[in-house]
XYZ file of C-alpha atoms in Angstrom:
619
model
C -0.644 5.393 -0.990
C 0.781 2.454 0.303
C 1.958 -1.052 0.049
C -0.495 -2.828 1.373
C 0.631 -5.957 3.086
C 3.542 -6.923 5.361
C 5.621 -10.071 4.529
C 4.631 -11.924 7.655
C 0.996 -11.681 7.383
C -1.077 -14.870 6.580
C -4.613 -15.379 5.116
C -6.815 -16.489 8.041
C -8.185 -19.210 10.239
C -9.893 -22.471 8.970
C -13.639 -22.119 8.959
C -13.658 -25.886 8.487
C -11.885 -27.949 11.343
C -9.287 -30.392 10.474
C -10.997 -33.319 12.015
C -13.762 -35.163 10.332
C -17.089 -33.179 10.041
C -20.226 -34.877 11.457
C -22.764 -35.303 8.748
C -25.500 -33.023 10.624
C -22.971 -30.342 11.076
C -21.892 -30.615 7.498
C -25.406 -30.605 6.195
C -25.947 -27.362 8.324
C -22.835 -25.895 6.780
C -24.147 -26.785 3.373
C -27.535 -24.973 4.150
C -25.578 -21.893 5.287
C -23.322 -21.883 2.448
C -26.248 -22.113 -0.026
C -28.205 -19.344 1.765
C -25.213 -17.035 1.592
C -24.375 -17.959 -2.079
C -28.138 -17.289 -3.060
C -28.120 -13.879 -1.305
C -24.472 -12.856 -2.542
C -25.160 -13.900 -6.069
C -28.388 -11.803 -6.145
C -26.751 -8.718 -4.851
C -23.576 -9.192 -7.128
C -26.059 -9.359 -10.195
C -27.807 -6.374 -8.986
C -24.775 -4.345 -8.661
C -23.579 -5.256 -11.897
C -26.844 -4.413 -13.673
C -26.710 -0.830 -11.789
C -23.081 -0.366 -12.896
C -24.123 -1.356 -16.504
C -27.146 1.040 -16.471
C -24.935 4.094 -15.447
C -22.160 3.146 -18.174
C -19.684 2.472 -15.671
C -17.180 -0.036 -17.128
C -14.103 1.387 -15.673
C -11.414 -0.701 -14.212
C -8.140 0.055 -13.052
C -5.672 -1.154 -14.468
C -7.282 -0.833 -17.962
C -7.667 -4.411 -19.676
C -7.038 -2.833 -22.948
C -3.412 -1.858 -21.607
C -2.878 -5.239 -20.205
C -4.144 -6.949 -23.597
C -1.922 -4.620 -25.629
C 1.084 -5.565 -23.628
C 0.777 -9.143 -23.997
C 0.013 -8.807 -27.597
C 3.345 -6.991 -27.908
C 4.950 -9.646 -26.204
C 3.743 -12.270 -28.649
C 5.020 -9.999 -31.550
C 8.500 -9.916 -29.781
C 8.747 -13.658 -29.511
C 7.688 -13.899 -33.263
C 10.341 -11.602 -34.271
C 12.951 -13.364 -32.240
C 12.225 -17.091 -33.098
C 15.772 -18.121 -32.287
C 15.397 -16.683 -28.763
C 12.088 -18.502 -28.266
C 13.478 -21.669 -29.307
C 16.409 -21.249 -26.912
C 13.911 -20.603 -24.068
C 12.071 -23.856 -25.033
C 15.422 -25.924 -25.196
C 16.317 -24.652 -21.667
C 13.096 -25.338 -20.338
C 13.087 -28.973 -21.647
C 16.547 -29.360 -20.133
C 15.037 -28.438 -16.662
C 12.161 -30.653 -17.398
C 14.434 -33.605 -18.093
C 16.638 -32.957 -15.064
C 13.457 -32.675 -12.856
C 12.017 -36.037 -14.255
C 15.439 -37.654 -13.576
C 15.388 -36.369 -9.933
C 11.705 -37.307 -9.455
C 12.800 -40.842 -10.675
C 15.471 -41.066 -8.025
C 13.173 -39.957 -5.114
C 10.602 -42.877 -6.229
C 13.574 -45.192 -5.793
C 14.265 -44.055 -2.377
C 16.942 -41.434 -2.988
C 17.067 -37.751 -1.573
C 18.511 -35.614 -4.250
C 18.667 -32.039 -4.342
C 15.627 -30.368 -6.209
C 15.631 -28.908 -9.658
C 14.162 -25.893 -8.296
C 14.440 -25.304 -4.560
C 11.248 -23.713 -2.926
C 11.274 -20.052 -2.274
C 10.892 -19.576 1.556
C 9.087 -16.392 0.965
C 6.489 -17.899 -1.350
C 3.498 -18.901 0.766
C 1.676 -20.323 -2.071
C 3.525 -23.608 -1.706
C 3.919 -23.872 2.093
C 1.507 -26.645 2.618
C 3.106 -30.200 3.455
C 1.459 -31.640 0.425
C 3.805 -29.627 -1.805
C 6.810 -31.309 -0.425
C 5.613 -34.769 0.822
C 3.702 -35.866 -2.265
C 5.954 -36.645 -5.335
C 3.482 -35.512 -7.853
C 2.823 -32.304 -6.341
C 6.558 -31.539 -5.434
C 7.415 -32.332 -9.151
C 4.452 -30.083 -10.389
C 5.620 -27.046 -8.014
C 9.214 -27.520 -9.450
C 7.859 -27.751 -12.890
C 6.001 -24.459 -12.521
C 9.056 -22.736 -10.885
C 11.183 -23.887 -13.938
C 8.716 -22.632 -16.418
C 8.224 -19.155 -14.752
C 11.932 -18.674 -14.436
C 12.728 -19.475 -18.159
C 9.505 -17.493 -19.308
C 10.522 -14.288 -17.317
C 14.086 -14.522 -18.392
C 12.894 -14.981 -21.981
C 10.367 -12.153 -21.825
C 13.249 -9.854 -20.417
C 15.518 -10.813 -23.287
C 12.991 -10.258 -26.269
C 11.824 -6.994 -24.745
C 15.417 -5.227 -24.579
C 14.878 -3.364 -27.882
C 11.594 -1.853 -26.531
C 11.448 1.677 -25.093
C 11.445 1.876 -21.292
C 7.683 2.453 -20.816
C 6.494 -0.122 -23.142
C 9.058 -2.766 -21.628
C 7.790 -2.128 -18.192
C 4.331 -2.855 -18.990
C 5.193 -5.922 -21.018
C 7.283 -7.418 -18.159
C 4.742 -6.455 -15.512
C 1.813 -8.125 -17.286
C 3.945 -11.144 -18.347
C 4.739 -11.571 -14.547
C 1.021 -11.287 -13.708
C -0.079 -14.059 -16.168
C 2.725 -16.388 -14.689
C 1.464 -15.622 -11.289
C -2.301 -16.514 -12.477
C -1.034 -19.729 -13.894
C 0.511 -21.032 -10.760
C -0.971 -24.744 -10.104
C -1.569 -23.373 -6.274
C -4.585 -21.260 -7.677
C -6.682 -24.188 -8.977
C -8.519 -26.878 -6.868
C -7.390 -30.038 -8.947
C -3.772 -29.004 -8.541
C -3.353 -27.650 -5.047
C -3.120 -30.676 -2.566
C -4.308 -28.687 0.311
C -7.586 -27.870 -1.582
C -7.935 -31.535 -2.571
C -7.301 -32.719 1.222
C -10.013 -30.074 2.336
C -12.396 -31.137 -0.501
C -12.317 -34.843 0.539
C -12.496 -34.248 4.099
C -15.477 -31.989 4.079
C -17.300 -33.545 1.104
C -16.974 -30.280 -1.012
C -18.164 -27.772 1.668
C -15.060 -25.887 1.411
C -15.852 -25.065 -2.272
C -19.417 -24.155 -1.537
C -18.225 -21.937 1.065
C -15.695 -20.349 -1.119
C -18.301 -19.817 -3.998
C -20.374 -18.019 -1.251
C -17.319 -15.955 -0.270
C -16.540 -15.149 -4.036
C -20.318 -13.905 -4.500
C -20.226 -11.698 -1.539
C -17.109 -10.076 -2.622
C -18.506 -9.422 -5.994
C -21.488 -8.016 -4.310
C -19.367 -5.858 -2.385
C -17.527 -4.526 -5.596
C -21.035 -4.019 -7.365
C -20.126 -6.752 -9.721
C -16.368 -6.306 -9.763
C -14.316 -8.557 -7.496
C -13.492 -6.760 -4.414
C -11.372 -9.381 -2.239
C -11.821 -9.440 1.497
C -8.537 -9.552 3.027
C -9.220 -9.116 6.823
C -12.217 -10.200 8.973
C -13.812 -6.973 9.647
C -16.228 -8.265 12.141
C -13.311 -8.526 14.672
C -11.798 -5.017 14.253
C -13.524 -1.765 14.950
C -12.387 1.929 14.878
C -12.438 3.272 18.387
C -12.606 -0.004 19.786
C -9.516 -1.965 18.964
C -8.261 0.241 16.196
C -7.400 4.117 16.558
C -8.012 3.953 20.262
C -5.226 6.563 21.282
C -7.483 8.953 23.622
C -7.952 12.306 21.962
C -10.414 14.806 20.768
C -11.328 16.430 17.439
C -10.771 19.990 17.950
C -11.485 21.455 14.689
C -13.078 20.459 11.374
C -13.802 21.972 8.084
C -14.883 20.538 4.729
C -11.672 18.934 3.988
C -10.318 17.631 7.308
C -10.599 16.984 10.967
C -8.035 17.990 13.436
C -7.355 15.650 16.367
C -5.346 16.489 19.466
C -4.274 13.647 21.640
C -4.625 13.514 25.376
C -1.200 13.555 27.117
C -0.016 10.715 29.361
C 2.973 12.462 30.851
C 2.811 15.581 33.266
C 5.247 17.444 31.091
C 5.712 17.562 27.238
C 7.828 19.109 24.664
C 7.188 22.861 24.157
C 6.947 22.383 20.448
C 4.048 20.357 19.457
C 3.931 17.827 16.592
C 1.772 18.067 13.617
C 1.256 14.794 11.537
C 0.069 15.152 7.884
C -1.029 11.603 6.661
C -1.821 10.555 3.135
C -5.427 11.228 1.973
C -4.895 8.295 -0.414
C -5.479 6.215 2.748
C -6.751 6.947 6.175
C -4.672 8.301 9.102
C -5.001 5.506 11.512
C -2.149 3.528 9.664
C -0.134 5.437 12.591
C -2.656 4.470 15.231
C -3.307 0.855 14.719
C -3.839 -1.462 17.649
C -2.163 0.006 20.623
C 0.981 -2.158 20.605
C 1.467 -0.963 16.975
C 0.408 2.787 17.078
C 3.149 5.197 16.372
C 0.789 8.043 17.639
C 0.299 6.368 21.099
C 4.059 5.796 21.245
C 4.920 9.490 20.433
C 2.371 10.641 23.050
C 4.157 8.356 25.616
C 7.473 10.014 24.694
C 5.963 13.557 26.085
C 4.894 15.074 22.612
C 1.813 17.087 22.163
C 0.546 15.315 18.852
C -1.752 16.508 16.346
C -2.972 14.571 13.279
C -5.119 15.691 10.335
C -7.798 13.099 9.481
C -8.839 13.597 5.850
C -12.564 13.565 4.520
C -13.516 10.666 2.346
C -14.676 12.774 -0.698
C -17.605 12.034 -2.948
C -18.876 13.732 -6.006
C -19.427 17.040 -4.294
C -15.629 17.343 -3.875
C -15.209 17.043 -7.661
C -13.487 20.503 -7.858
C -11.161 20.264 -4.807
C -7.900 21.343 -5.951
C -4.457 20.156 -4.555
C -4.177 23.930 -3.433
C -7.045 23.274 -1.243
C -5.365 20.566 0.692
C -2.707 23.051 1.389
C -4.786 26.023 2.379
C -7.704 24.252 4.108
C -5.403 21.303 5.362
C -1.859 21.886 6.346
C -1.896 25.545 6.680
C -5.219 25.722 8.541
C -4.070 22.900 10.897
C -1.034 24.954 11.810
C -2.977 27.894 12.618
C -5.358 25.997 15.133
C -2.188 24.261 16.488
C -0.593 27.541 17.207
C -3.814 28.968 18.807
C -4.380 25.856 20.867
C -0.887 25.544 22.412
C 0.162 29.153 22.145
C 3.398 28.158 20.565
C 4.802 30.134 17.572
C 6.819 26.957 16.245
C 5.932 23.378 15.773
C 7.565 20.330 14.474
C 6.048 18.136 11.577
C 5.704 14.772 9.947
C 4.469 14.004 6.611
C 3.642 10.547 5.447
C 3.755 9.339 1.618
C 1.595 11.827 -0.381
C 1.245 13.701 3.008
C 4.863 14.489 2.915
C 4.784 15.734 -0.588
C 2.098 18.082 0.483
C 3.947 19.061 3.768
C 7.209 19.910 1.518
C 5.000 21.903 -0.603
C 3.560 23.773 2.226
C 7.090 24.313 3.562
C 8.232 25.840 0.309
C 5.215 28.115 0.050
C 5.865 29.336 3.668
C 9.596 29.978 2.722
C 8.530 32.177 -0.055
C 6.401 34.111 2.137
C 8.489 34.435 5.230
C 6.501 32.102 7.449
C 8.724 30.377 9.833
C 6.707 28.646 12.154
C 7.654 25.073 11.077
C 10.828 24.300 13.091
C 11.389 20.874 11.762
C 9.957 18.256 9.182
C 10.157 14.641 9.062
C 9.308 12.720 5.910
C 8.006 9.049 5.904
C 8.298 7.314 2.636
C 8.052 10.373 0.542
C 8.638 11.321 -2.957
C 9.659 14.711 -3.955
C 11.609 13.730 -7.145
C 9.213 11.579 -9.302
C 11.711 10.859 -11.953
C 11.793 7.041 -11.056
C 8.706 5.848 -9.159
C 9.358 2.164 -9.390
C 6.585 -0.311 -10.313
C 3.936 2.230 -10.064
C 4.951 3.641 -13.360
C 3.360 0.586 -15.089
C 0.007 2.216 -14.265
C 0.797 5.985 -15.100
C 1.439 7.240 -18.536
C -0.385 9.818 -20.790
C -2.699 7.077 -22.020
C -3.700 5.784 -18.661
C -3.878 9.144 -17.126
C -6.562 10.121 -19.750
C -8.238 7.039 -19.165
C -8.627 7.975 -15.539
C -9.532 11.367 -16.128
C -12.407 10.419 -18.515
C -13.712 8.284 -15.772
C -13.331 10.763 -12.995
C -15.254 13.344 -15.295
C -18.340 11.141 -15.009
C -17.943 10.271 -11.342
C -16.448 13.259 -9.842
C -13.668 11.176 -8.175
C -11.582 8.104 -8.535
C -12.850 5.286 -6.277
C -10.334 4.008 -3.734
C -11.140 0.543 -4.684
C -9.617 0.968 -8.044
C -6.456 2.279 -6.598
C -6.298 -0.495 -4.058
C -6.652 -3.124 -6.838
C -3.905 -1.787 -8.809
C -1.579 -1.579 -5.595
C -2.615 -5.238 -5.010
C -1.344 -6.261 -8.253
C 2.227 -5.025 -7.299
C 2.230 -7.874 -4.750
C -0.558 -10.153 -6.482
C 1.052 -13.511 -5.282
C 0.225 -12.406 -1.696
C -2.607 -9.786 -1.867
C -4.526 -11.418 -4.652
C -3.854 -15.149 -5.177
C -2.992 -15.945 -1.571
C -6.518 -14.944 -0.837
C -8.088 -16.521 -3.833
C -6.557 -19.871 -2.425
C -7.629 -19.104 1.218
C -11.208 -17.439 0.720
C -12.536 -19.264 -2.520
C -10.705 -22.706 -2.652
C -10.307 -23.437 1.047
C -13.632 -21.553 2.062
C -11.927 -19.874 5.029
C -12.494 -16.569 6.431
C -9.515 -14.261 6.544
C -7.860 -13.248 9.981
C -8.466 -10.107 11.651
C -5.352 -8.414 10.661
C -5.078 -4.587 11.411
C -2.938 -3.711 8.546
C -5.089 -5.411 6.127
C -8.072 -4.100 7.672
C -6.667 -0.587 6.913
C -5.436 -1.605 3.389
C -9.112 -2.437 2.539
C -10.471 0.819 4.033
C -9.809 2.738 0.976
C -10.490 6.442 0.069
C -11.777 8.332 -2.841
C -9.590 10.886 -4.808
C -11.310 14.288 -5.958
C -11.076 14.662 -9.794
C -9.277 17.879 -9.922
C -6.878 17.046 -7.250
C -6.067 13.779 -8.699
C -5.511 14.792 -12.317
C -3.353 17.587 -11.117
C -1.104 15.313 -8.813
C -0.707 12.712 -11.610
C 0.099 15.057 -14.308
C 2.362 17.402 -12.463
C 4.049 14.997 -10.081
C 4.117 11.665 -11.826
C 4.138 12.597 -15.467
C 5.941 15.804 -15.414
C 7.912 15.952 -12.350
C 7.381 19.438 -11.979
C 7.629 19.682 -8.143
C 11.379 19.040 -8.519
C 11.849 22.122 -10.628
C 12.327 25.577 -8.939
C 8.931 27.346 -9.794
C 7.700 24.176 -11.544
C 4.329 24.378 -9.863
C 2.434 27.173 -8.237
C 0.095 26.477 -5.031
C -2.364 29.085 -3.764
C -0.691 31.681 -5.717
C 2.833 31.084 -4.802
C 5.334 29.306 -6.838
C 7.001 26.314 -5.235
C 10.732 25.967 -4.885
C 12.053 23.189 -2.629
C 15.473 24.441 -2.418
C 14.012 27.503 -0.351
C 13.357 24.915 2.497
C 16.181 25.118 4.977
C 15.023 23.708 8.223
C 16.234 20.624 9.924
C 14.677 17.476 8.176
C 14.613 13.809 8.721
C 13.793 11.242 5.950
C 12.842 7.929 6.606
C 12.607 5.522 3.386
C 12.195 1.848 3.401
C 14.349 -0.893 1.608
C 11.669 -2.682 -0.129
C 9.086 0.177 -0.778
C 7.105 -0.540 -4.288
C 5.153 2.915 -3.645
C 8.080 5.257 -2.990
C 11.342 3.603 -3.847
C 14.027 4.453 -1.386
C 16.583 5.720 -4.043
C 13.985 8.308 -5.273
C 13.113 9.497 -1.645
C 16.841 9.872 -1.244
C 17.063 11.940 -4.461
C 14.145 14.095 -3.167
C 15.820 14.661 0.073
C 18.626 16.461 -2.033
C 15.970 18.894 -3.447
C 15.627 20.908 -0.092
C 17.899 23.598 0.498
C 19.601 22.190 3.620
C 20.814 18.466 3.808
C 18.580 16.369 5.954
C 19.141 13.290 8.094
C 18.412 10.112 5.880
C 17.498 6.720 7.571
C 16.642 3.504 5.591
C 14.248 1.054 7.295
C 13.983 -2.511 6.440
C 10.701 -4.034 4.803
C 8.328 -2.050 2.781
C 6.115 1.109 2.641
C 3.974 0.266 5.598
C 5.653 -2.326 7.627
C 8.974 -0.495 7.330
C 7.315 2.511 9.118
C 5.171 0.723 11.521
C 8.169 -0.990 13.153
C 7.345 -0.403 16.877
C 10.049 0.442 19.538
C 11.171 -2.560 21.181
C 10.513 -4.636 17.963
C 13.364 -6.859 16.849
C 11.978 -6.906 13.122
C 13.597 -5.359 9.920
C 16.140 -3.149 11.537
C 17.460 -0.063 9.652
C 20.551 1.776 8.002
C 21.865 5.138 9.034
C 24.787 7.284 8.108
C 25.456 10.690 8.959
C 26.701 12.013 5.522
C 24.530 12.437 2.312
C 26.519 11.859 -0.712
C 24.760 12.471 -4.048
C 24.676 8.887 -4.872
C 22.066 6.793 -2.964
C 24.006 3.564 -3.386
C 27.220 5.198 -2.207
C 25.156 6.091 1.022
C 24.043 2.696 1.470
C 27.562 1.222 1.079
C 28.980 3.380 4.036
C 25.716 3.058 6.199
C 25.678 1.145 9.374
C 22.675 -1.426 10.002
C 21.043 -1.347 13.475
C 18.780 -4.216 14.817
C 15.267 -3.206 15.732
C 13.162 -0.169 15.352
C 14.353 3.352 14.029
C 11.692 5.073 16.228
C 13.937 5.747 19.181
C 16.642 7.289 17.003
C 14.048 9.547 15.536
C 13.141 10.507 18.796
C 16.693 11.446 19.776
C 16.827 13.604 16.688
C 13.584 15.357 17.591
C 14.442 16.016 21.202
C 17.023 18.478 19.752
C 14.379 20.493 18.093
C 11.595 19.879 20.744
C 12.410 22.947 22.917
C 12.322 22.573 26.816
C 9.579 20.728 28.867
C 6.285 22.365 29.669
C 3.045 21.314 31.491
C 1.064 18.891 29.648
C -1.881 20.290 27.423
C -5.435 18.920 27.345
C -6.870 18.615 24.058
C -8.627 21.960 22.719
C -8.876 25.732 23.809
C -11.662 28.103 24.452
C -11.758 28.915 20.837
C -11.599 25.453 19.637
C -13.254 23.276 22.264
C -13.472 19.637 21.737
C -16.053 18.376 19.362
C -15.915 14.657 19.376
C -13.759 11.888 20.604
C -10.976 10.575 18.477
C -10.827 9.138 16.023
C -13.510 11.360 14.783
C -16.427 10.650 12.267
C -14.536 11.577 8.931
C -12.257 8.565 9.415
C -15.314 6.273 9.641
C -16.761 6.974 6.299
C -15.990 4.099 3.923
C -16.079 3.833 0.229
C -19.252 1.987 0.108
C -21.267 4.588 2.030
C -23.577 6.645 0.130
C -21.982 10.180 1.181
C -19.236 11.555 3.377
C -19.561 13.251 6.702
C -17.793 16.462 5.690
C -19.300 19.730 6.778
């Protein structure tokens, strides 16, 4: 699971050049757009009919939950008419100030704005929002409205219970994002300019883009976030040389080819999330954590999980342990001849890794020498913004759907995650793709973000209930996996936790509290940015920075107050830590062994199966 977009990303290049378009070229573009529109609308309609025929009306989040939340909000304003009136009065005062400032600008003055533009909000970046008095006033009026609206929502929901208040405030924020003037052709100066310049070709191209996205979603909107034509696995993504040396029904195990003559004695096994694909750690070469680790003289193995379909409905969380982490460790030991290894777990892969370590501790299995956890939750008592999608009602809703399909579609999860950053990950692309008629840029992180995976029914239900709803992993013996009660306090190996400051999937404070569940105090480091960009922060990069502090007090905020901020990437500091647990140097190891010969080139076949494929490649 993941956040799905770094703050520096921008939707794409213009499909229509800024200069005046010749009439014959314009006619050609009209013809091409009409052809795409016809084909896309036909496929979208057919997909919608097929979805209706099989009775598949499921969407995530549940529209009924959103409607209930907004209805509850209306009731709260009716119950607090005085507060509603105060919000209205404050809003009119803001409008009055805005009108006075606009009048002064008309007379040639340059007063400070009533609502300064947010430099992080890319919806109002175009020059027209600043240079044109009307659109500048419109932008400020929207910002004043949003500020007072959300403030009022917060105040009238104070008496609600926590879960209900979270949902009401979340959907109120979604409503305000949807009403932004940038989202509509007649109130967006950049769209108006493009429409005049191209004779409306941008809108026709945008409509064709919309129909193609509806077709891809079988009648449901599946926004294209990256130009997939420019990116390809094994060509410019996931290109670190290596071999698949083992596979079973659930995973392929990849061993990467060395680039140094000597390597650490202890190999490194990476356990990525199966809610997304492993190549988040092997994007383009300059951003690949795996390539960098190999260049550091580490023998790197990574699990590539299968993308399941209905045949995997009964696959359990236990299976990810027995056929995933434990089996991978068996293969790594045989191939390298080493009795111990180091490990990394990312997100839910880290949750599985910690569960595996507790399982091993209970059975006296000491082959894991150290563990690193990237943005991992072990304590699910406070899960941040995701809690809006996870309660008993919504889990039952997902379970009913999964009982019919055998899995939860990755696109539904992606839609939910995108809502957590809707201004960027939804409305930014609505403007770019549908109103401006552009094709999004080829951007590796967003290509990966749209390459979703399915979740097996049994595993997903177990994970949501036992981790998110009941937080049983945090309880000694709270869950049992593969016949063994799990107690994280029995894990007493060296550990290193990496959390990220703006993580909306695994809040850093919760990750910190999870670190305290282990039986030995780990190192803890806080990276800048979010769930993905804070981890994929290459060595040599000057972005984000990180905080570190040797001690681990109980209170995460106390830790942060004592921590030191460092510029650049945290990768080198982690490598310095790992060297103390890496053993001596040995001759570099080529992938595979006599018992486990290479089966195919990395990144393998399992990772290539997309959610719109008919079946998986699992054996």
